[in-house]
Coordinates of C-alpha atoms and ligand atoms in Angstrom, one line a residue:
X1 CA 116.3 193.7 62.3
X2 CA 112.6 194.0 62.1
X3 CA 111.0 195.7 58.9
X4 CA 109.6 199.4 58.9
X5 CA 105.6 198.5 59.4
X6 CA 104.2 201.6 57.4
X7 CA 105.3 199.6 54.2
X8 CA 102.6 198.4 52.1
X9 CA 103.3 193.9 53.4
X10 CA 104.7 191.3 51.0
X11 CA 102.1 189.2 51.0
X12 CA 98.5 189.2 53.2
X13 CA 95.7 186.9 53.1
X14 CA 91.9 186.8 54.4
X15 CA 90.1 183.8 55.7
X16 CA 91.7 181.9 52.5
X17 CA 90.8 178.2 52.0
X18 CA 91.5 175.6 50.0
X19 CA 89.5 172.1 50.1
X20 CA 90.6 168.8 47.5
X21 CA 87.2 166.9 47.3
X22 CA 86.5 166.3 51.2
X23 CA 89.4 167.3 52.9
X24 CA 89.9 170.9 54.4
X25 CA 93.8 171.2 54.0
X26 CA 93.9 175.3 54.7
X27 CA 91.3 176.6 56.1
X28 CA 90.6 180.0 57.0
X29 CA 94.3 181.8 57.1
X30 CA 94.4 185.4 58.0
X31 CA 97.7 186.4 57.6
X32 CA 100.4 189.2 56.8
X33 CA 103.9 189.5 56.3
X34 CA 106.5 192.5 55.8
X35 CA 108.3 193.4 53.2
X36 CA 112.2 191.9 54.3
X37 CA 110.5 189.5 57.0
X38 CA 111.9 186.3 57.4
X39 CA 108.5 183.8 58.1
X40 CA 108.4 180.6 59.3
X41 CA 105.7 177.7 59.1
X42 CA 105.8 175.1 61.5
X43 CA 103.5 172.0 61.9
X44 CA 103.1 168.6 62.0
X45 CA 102.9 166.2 58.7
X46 CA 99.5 167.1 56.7
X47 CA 99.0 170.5 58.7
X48 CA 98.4 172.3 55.6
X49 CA 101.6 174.3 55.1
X50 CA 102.9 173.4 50.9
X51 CA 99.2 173.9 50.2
X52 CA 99.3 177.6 51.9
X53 CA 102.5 178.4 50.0
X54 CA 101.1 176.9 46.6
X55 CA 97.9 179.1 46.9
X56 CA 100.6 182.4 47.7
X57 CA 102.7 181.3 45.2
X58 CA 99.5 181.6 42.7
X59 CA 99.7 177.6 41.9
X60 CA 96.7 176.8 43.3
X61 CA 93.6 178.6 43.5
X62 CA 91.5 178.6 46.9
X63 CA 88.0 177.8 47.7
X64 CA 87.4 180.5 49.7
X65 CA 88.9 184.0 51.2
X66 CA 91.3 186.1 49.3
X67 CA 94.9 187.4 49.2
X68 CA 97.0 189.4 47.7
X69 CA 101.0 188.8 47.5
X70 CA 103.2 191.9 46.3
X71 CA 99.7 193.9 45.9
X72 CA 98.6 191.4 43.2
X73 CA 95.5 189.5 44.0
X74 CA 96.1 185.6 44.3
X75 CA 93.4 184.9 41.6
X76 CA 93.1 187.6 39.4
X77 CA 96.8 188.2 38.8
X78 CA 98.1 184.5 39.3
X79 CA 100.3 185.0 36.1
X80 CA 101.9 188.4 36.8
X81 CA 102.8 186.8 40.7
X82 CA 104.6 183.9 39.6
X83 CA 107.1 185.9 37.4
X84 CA 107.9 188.0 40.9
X85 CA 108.3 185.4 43.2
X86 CA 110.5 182.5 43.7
X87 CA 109.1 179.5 44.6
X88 CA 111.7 176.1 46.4
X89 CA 108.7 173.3 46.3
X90 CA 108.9 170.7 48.7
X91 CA 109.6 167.9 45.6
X92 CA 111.5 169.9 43.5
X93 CA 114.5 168.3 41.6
X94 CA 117.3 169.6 39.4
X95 CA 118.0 167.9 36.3
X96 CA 120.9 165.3 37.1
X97 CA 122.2 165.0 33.7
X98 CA 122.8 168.8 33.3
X99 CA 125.7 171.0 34.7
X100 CA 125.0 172.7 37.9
X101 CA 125.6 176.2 35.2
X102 CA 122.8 174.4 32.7
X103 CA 120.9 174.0 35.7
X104 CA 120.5 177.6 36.6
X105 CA 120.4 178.3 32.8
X106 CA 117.0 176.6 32.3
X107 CA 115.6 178.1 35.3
X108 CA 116.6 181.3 33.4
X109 CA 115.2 180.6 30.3
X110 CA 112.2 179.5 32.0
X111 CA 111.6 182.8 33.6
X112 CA 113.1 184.8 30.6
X113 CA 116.4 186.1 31.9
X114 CA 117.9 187.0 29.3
X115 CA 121.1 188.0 29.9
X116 CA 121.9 185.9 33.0
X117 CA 125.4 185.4 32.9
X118 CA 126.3 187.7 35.3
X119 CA 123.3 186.9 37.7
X120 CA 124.6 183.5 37.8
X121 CA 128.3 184.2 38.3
X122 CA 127.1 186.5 41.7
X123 CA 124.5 183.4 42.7
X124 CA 127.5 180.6 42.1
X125 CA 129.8 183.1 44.2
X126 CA 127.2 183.3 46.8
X127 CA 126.1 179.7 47.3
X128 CA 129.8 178.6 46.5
X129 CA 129.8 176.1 44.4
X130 CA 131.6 178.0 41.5
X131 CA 134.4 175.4 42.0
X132 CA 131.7 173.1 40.9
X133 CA 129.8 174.9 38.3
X134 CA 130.7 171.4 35.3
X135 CA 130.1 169.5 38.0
X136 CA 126.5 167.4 36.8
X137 CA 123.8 168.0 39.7
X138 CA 123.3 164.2 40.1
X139 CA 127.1 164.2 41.5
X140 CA 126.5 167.0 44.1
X141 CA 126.4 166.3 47.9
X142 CA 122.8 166.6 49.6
X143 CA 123.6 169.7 50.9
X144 CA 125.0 171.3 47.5
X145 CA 121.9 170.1 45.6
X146 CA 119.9 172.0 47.6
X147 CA 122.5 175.5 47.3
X148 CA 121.9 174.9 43.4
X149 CA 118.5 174.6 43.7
X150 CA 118.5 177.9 45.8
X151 CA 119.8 179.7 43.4
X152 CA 118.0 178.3 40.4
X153 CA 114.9 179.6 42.5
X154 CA 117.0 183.4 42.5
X155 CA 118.1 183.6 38.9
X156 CA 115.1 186.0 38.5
X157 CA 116.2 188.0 41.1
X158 CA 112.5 187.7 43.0
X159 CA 111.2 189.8 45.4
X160 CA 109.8 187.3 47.6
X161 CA 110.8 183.6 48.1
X162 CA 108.6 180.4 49.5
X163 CA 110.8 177.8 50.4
X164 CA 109.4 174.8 51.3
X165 CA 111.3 172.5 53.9
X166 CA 114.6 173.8 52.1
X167 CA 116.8 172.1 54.4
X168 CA 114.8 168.9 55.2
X169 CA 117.6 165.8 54.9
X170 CA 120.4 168.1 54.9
X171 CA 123.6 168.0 57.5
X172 CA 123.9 170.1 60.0
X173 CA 127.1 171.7 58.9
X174 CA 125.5 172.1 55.3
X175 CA 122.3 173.6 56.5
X176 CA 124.5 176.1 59.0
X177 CA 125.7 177.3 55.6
X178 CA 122.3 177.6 54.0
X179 CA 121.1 179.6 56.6
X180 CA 124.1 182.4 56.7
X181 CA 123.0 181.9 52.4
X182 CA 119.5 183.0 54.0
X183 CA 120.8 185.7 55.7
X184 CA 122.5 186.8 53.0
X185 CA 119.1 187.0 50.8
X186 CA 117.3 188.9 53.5
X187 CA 119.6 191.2 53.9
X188 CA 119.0 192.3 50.2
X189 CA 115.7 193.0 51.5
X190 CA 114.4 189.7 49.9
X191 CA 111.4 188.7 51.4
X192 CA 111.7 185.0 52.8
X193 CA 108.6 182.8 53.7
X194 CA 109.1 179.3 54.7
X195 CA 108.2 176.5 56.0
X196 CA 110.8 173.8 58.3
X197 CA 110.5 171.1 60.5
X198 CA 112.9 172.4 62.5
X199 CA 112.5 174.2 65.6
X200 CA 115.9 175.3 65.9
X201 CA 115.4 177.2 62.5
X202 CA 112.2 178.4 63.7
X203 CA 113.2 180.4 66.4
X204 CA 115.9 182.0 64.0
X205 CA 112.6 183.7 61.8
X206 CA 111.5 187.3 62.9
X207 CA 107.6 185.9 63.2
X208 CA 106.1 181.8 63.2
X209 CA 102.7 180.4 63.0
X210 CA 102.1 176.9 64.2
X211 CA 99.9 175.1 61.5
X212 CA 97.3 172.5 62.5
X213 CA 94.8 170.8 60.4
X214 CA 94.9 173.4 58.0
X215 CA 94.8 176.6 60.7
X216 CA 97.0 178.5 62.2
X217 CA 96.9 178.0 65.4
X218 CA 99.7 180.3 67.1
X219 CA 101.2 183.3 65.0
X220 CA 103.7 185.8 66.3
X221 CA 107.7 186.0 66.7
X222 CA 109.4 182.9 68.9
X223 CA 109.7 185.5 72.0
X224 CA 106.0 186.1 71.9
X225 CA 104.9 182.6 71.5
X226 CA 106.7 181.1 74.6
X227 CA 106.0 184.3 76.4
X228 CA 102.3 183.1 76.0
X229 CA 102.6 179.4 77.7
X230 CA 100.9 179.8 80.8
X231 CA 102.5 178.7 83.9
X232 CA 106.4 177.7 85.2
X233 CA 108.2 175.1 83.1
X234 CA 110.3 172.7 85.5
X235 CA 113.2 169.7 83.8
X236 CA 112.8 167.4 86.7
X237 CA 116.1 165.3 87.2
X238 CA 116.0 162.0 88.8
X239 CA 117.2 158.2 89.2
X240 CA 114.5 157.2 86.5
X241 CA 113.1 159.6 84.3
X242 CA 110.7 156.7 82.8
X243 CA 109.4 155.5 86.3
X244 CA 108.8 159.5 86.8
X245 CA 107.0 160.5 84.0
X246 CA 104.6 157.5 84.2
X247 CA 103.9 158.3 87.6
X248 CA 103.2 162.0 86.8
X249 CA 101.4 160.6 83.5
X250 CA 98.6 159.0 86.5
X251 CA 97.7 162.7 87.5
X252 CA 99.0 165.3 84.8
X253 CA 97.8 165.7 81.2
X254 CA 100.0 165.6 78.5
X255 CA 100.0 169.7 77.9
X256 CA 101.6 169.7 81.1
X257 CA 104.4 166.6 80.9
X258 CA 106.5 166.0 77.7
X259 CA 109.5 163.6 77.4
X260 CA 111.8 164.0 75.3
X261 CA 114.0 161.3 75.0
X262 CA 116.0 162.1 78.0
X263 CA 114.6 164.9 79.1
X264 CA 111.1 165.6 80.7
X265 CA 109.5 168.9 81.5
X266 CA 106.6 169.8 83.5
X267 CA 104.8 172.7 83.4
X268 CA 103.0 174.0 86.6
X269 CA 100.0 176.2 85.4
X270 CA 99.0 176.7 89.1
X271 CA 103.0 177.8 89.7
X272 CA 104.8 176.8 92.9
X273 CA 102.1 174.9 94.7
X274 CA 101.5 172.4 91.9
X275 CA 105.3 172.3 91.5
X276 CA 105.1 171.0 95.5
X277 CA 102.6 168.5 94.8
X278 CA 104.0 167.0 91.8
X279 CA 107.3 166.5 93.7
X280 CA 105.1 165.0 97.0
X281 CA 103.4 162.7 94.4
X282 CA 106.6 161.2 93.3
X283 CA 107.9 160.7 96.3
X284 CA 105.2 158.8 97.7
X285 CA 105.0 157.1 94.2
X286 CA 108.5 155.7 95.2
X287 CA 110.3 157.9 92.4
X288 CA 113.2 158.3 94.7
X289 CA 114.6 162.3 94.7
X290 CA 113.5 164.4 92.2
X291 CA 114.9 167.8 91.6
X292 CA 112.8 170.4 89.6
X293 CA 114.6 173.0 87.8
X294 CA 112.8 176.1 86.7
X295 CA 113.7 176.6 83.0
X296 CA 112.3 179.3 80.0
X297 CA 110.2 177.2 77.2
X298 CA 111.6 176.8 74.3
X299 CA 109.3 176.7 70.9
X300 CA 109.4 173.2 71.4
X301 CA 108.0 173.4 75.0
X302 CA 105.0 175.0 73.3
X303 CA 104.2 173.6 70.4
X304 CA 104.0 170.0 72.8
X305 CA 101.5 172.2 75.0
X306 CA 99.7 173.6 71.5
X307 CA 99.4 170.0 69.8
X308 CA 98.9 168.0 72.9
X309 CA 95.8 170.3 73.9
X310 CA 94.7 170.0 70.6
X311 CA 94.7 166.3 70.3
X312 CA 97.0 165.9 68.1
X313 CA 98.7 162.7 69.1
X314 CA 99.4 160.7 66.1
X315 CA 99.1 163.1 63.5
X316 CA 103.2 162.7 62.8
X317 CA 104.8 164.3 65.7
X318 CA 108.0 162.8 66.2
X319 CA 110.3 164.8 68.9
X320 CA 114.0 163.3 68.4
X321 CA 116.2 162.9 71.8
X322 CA 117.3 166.4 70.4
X323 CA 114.0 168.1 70.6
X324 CA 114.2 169.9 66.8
X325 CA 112.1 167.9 65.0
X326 CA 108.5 168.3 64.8
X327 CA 107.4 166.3 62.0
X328 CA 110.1 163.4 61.7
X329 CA 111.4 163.8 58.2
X330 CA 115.5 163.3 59.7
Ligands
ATP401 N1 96.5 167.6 45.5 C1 95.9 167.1 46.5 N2 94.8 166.3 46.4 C2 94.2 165.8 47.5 N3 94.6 166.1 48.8 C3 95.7 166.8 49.0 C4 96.4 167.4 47.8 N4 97.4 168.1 48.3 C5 97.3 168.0 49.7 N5 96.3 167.3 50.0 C6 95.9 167.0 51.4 O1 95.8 168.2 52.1 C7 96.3 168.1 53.4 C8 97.4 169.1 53.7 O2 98.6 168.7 52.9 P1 99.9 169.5 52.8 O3 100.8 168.8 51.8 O4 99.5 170.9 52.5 O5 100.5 169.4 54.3 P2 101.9 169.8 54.8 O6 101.7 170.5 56.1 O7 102.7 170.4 53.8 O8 102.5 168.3 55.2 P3 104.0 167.8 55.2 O9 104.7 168.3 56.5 O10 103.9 166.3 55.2 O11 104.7 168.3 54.0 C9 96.7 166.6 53.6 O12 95.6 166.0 54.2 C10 96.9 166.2 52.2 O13 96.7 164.8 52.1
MG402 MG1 104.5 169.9 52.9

């Protein structure tokens, strides 16, 4: 369900910027999100993205440009921003030698919850681990760790969450459950911005934006993103997909040709007639038969196209045989 646009958004920004010495690692952002959205930042390793969410999350100050999250100005009100918001960092750790319920206690007292009891009782129902709640967090599985630390980021019931890579290292039958936890959160009109690098959990956000050397490079839901790839994406099938792909590599650029383990795609950005001449050139490359099948891109398709035309090679891309990683970390 997409939010009602006449409300006031969660959280907007203008040409903010943040610089450490030399390095640019956001630069420029312009960005809104609703009130009940569900936001995801993609991008490779370095991109930018915990720095974007410590400057929302009022952590870090920028350099440059301005922003406001919940109304409250990203400078100015700092304070006031991180008692409304919860913030999942990228490092963050529960304390191994406390319960999973002395966990979510501190995170109480550390926000002032008073009474949270009750609060914790619902978010132990909700993540399911009340079974577990003696249980110390240095004995949890991977994928329970991360429920706890969920809800030690909800004991103060926030309005808006930043989650960053929440479900990086986790299985995938553990981070099936995280997400219907997700679901859960937004559909208590909690506002959910986060960053993965997963595609697959990508496409499941209302809006993305592609992140690249501190930019965003592509912003808008996953339908309007692939819609924008110019041209017809083809999977070629044939004897040799590796004999195939270098021979296309000789007269295609990367934008257009991306293997994926064992899989490769080409996109014709002239349509049919550069579908026929790809399939004449491996033919008389010795390929053997090649059969082109017209497919829909997926966010992976162009986020290849994105990076590749922006040079990105090397900067930590790592596509597994899967296709849903886009920064390596599995
Ligand atoms: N405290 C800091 N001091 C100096 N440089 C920093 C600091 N924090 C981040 N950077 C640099 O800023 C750039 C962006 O880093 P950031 O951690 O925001 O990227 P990221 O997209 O979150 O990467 P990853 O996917 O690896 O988590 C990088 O070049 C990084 O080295
Ligand atoms: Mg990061």
């Amino acid at each position: 369900m997409t939010p009602a646009p006449s409300e006031p958004p969660a959280l907007s920004t203008a040409g903010l910027c943040r610089a450490f010495g030399p390095v640019q690692a956001v630069t420029g952002v312009t960005l809104s999100v609703e009130k009940g959205e569900m936001f995801g930042l993609v991008g490779p390793d370095g991109g930018g993205k915990s720095t974007l969410i410590r400057l929302l999350c009022g952590i870090l100050t920028p350099t440059a440009g301005s922003g406001t999250v919940l109304g409250l100005d990203l400078v100015r009100d700092a304070e006031a921003i991180k008692a409304r918001i919860g913030y999942l960092s990228q490092a963050f750790t529960l304390y191994g030698d406390l319960t999973v319920d002395e966990n979510i206690e501190f995170f109480a007292d550390i926000h002032g919850v008073g009474d949270f009891r009750t609060r914790r009782d619902e978010l132990l129902e909700f993540t399911r681990l009340t079974p577990f709640r003696k249980r110390l967090a240095e004995a949890l599985s991977g994928g329970m760790k991360k429920k706890l630390a969920l809800a030690c980021t909800l004991i103060h019931t926030p309005e808006i969450i930043f989650l960053d890579e929440p479900s990086t290292g986790v299985d995938p039958v553990s981070r099936g459950e995280f997400w219907s936890i997700l679901s859960r959160i937004l559909s208590q009109g909690v506002t959910v911005f986060m960053t993965t690098p997963y595609l697959d959990e990508a496409e499941r956000c209302h809006r993305v934006a592609l992140m690249h050397r501190g930019t965003l490079v592509q912003t808008g839901t996953p339908a309007e993103i692939k819609a924008r790839l110019p041209g017809q994406l083809y999977r070629i099938d044939c004897r040799n997909l590796g004999e195939a792909y270098r021979a296309l590599k000789q007269r295609w650029t990367p934008s257009q040709l991306v293997r994926y383990g064992d899989r490769l795609h080409f996109r014709a950005i002239r349509g049919d007639d550069e579908r026929q001449e790809a399939q004449a050139w491996l033919a008389s490359q010795g390929a053997g038969e090649c059969r082109f099948e017209a497919i829909a891109p997926s966010l992976e398709d162009v986020f290849v196209a994105e990076m590749s035309a922006a040079g990105a090679k090397g900067d930590g891309m790592n596509f597994s045989s899967d296709g849903i990683t886009l920064s390596g970390k599995d």
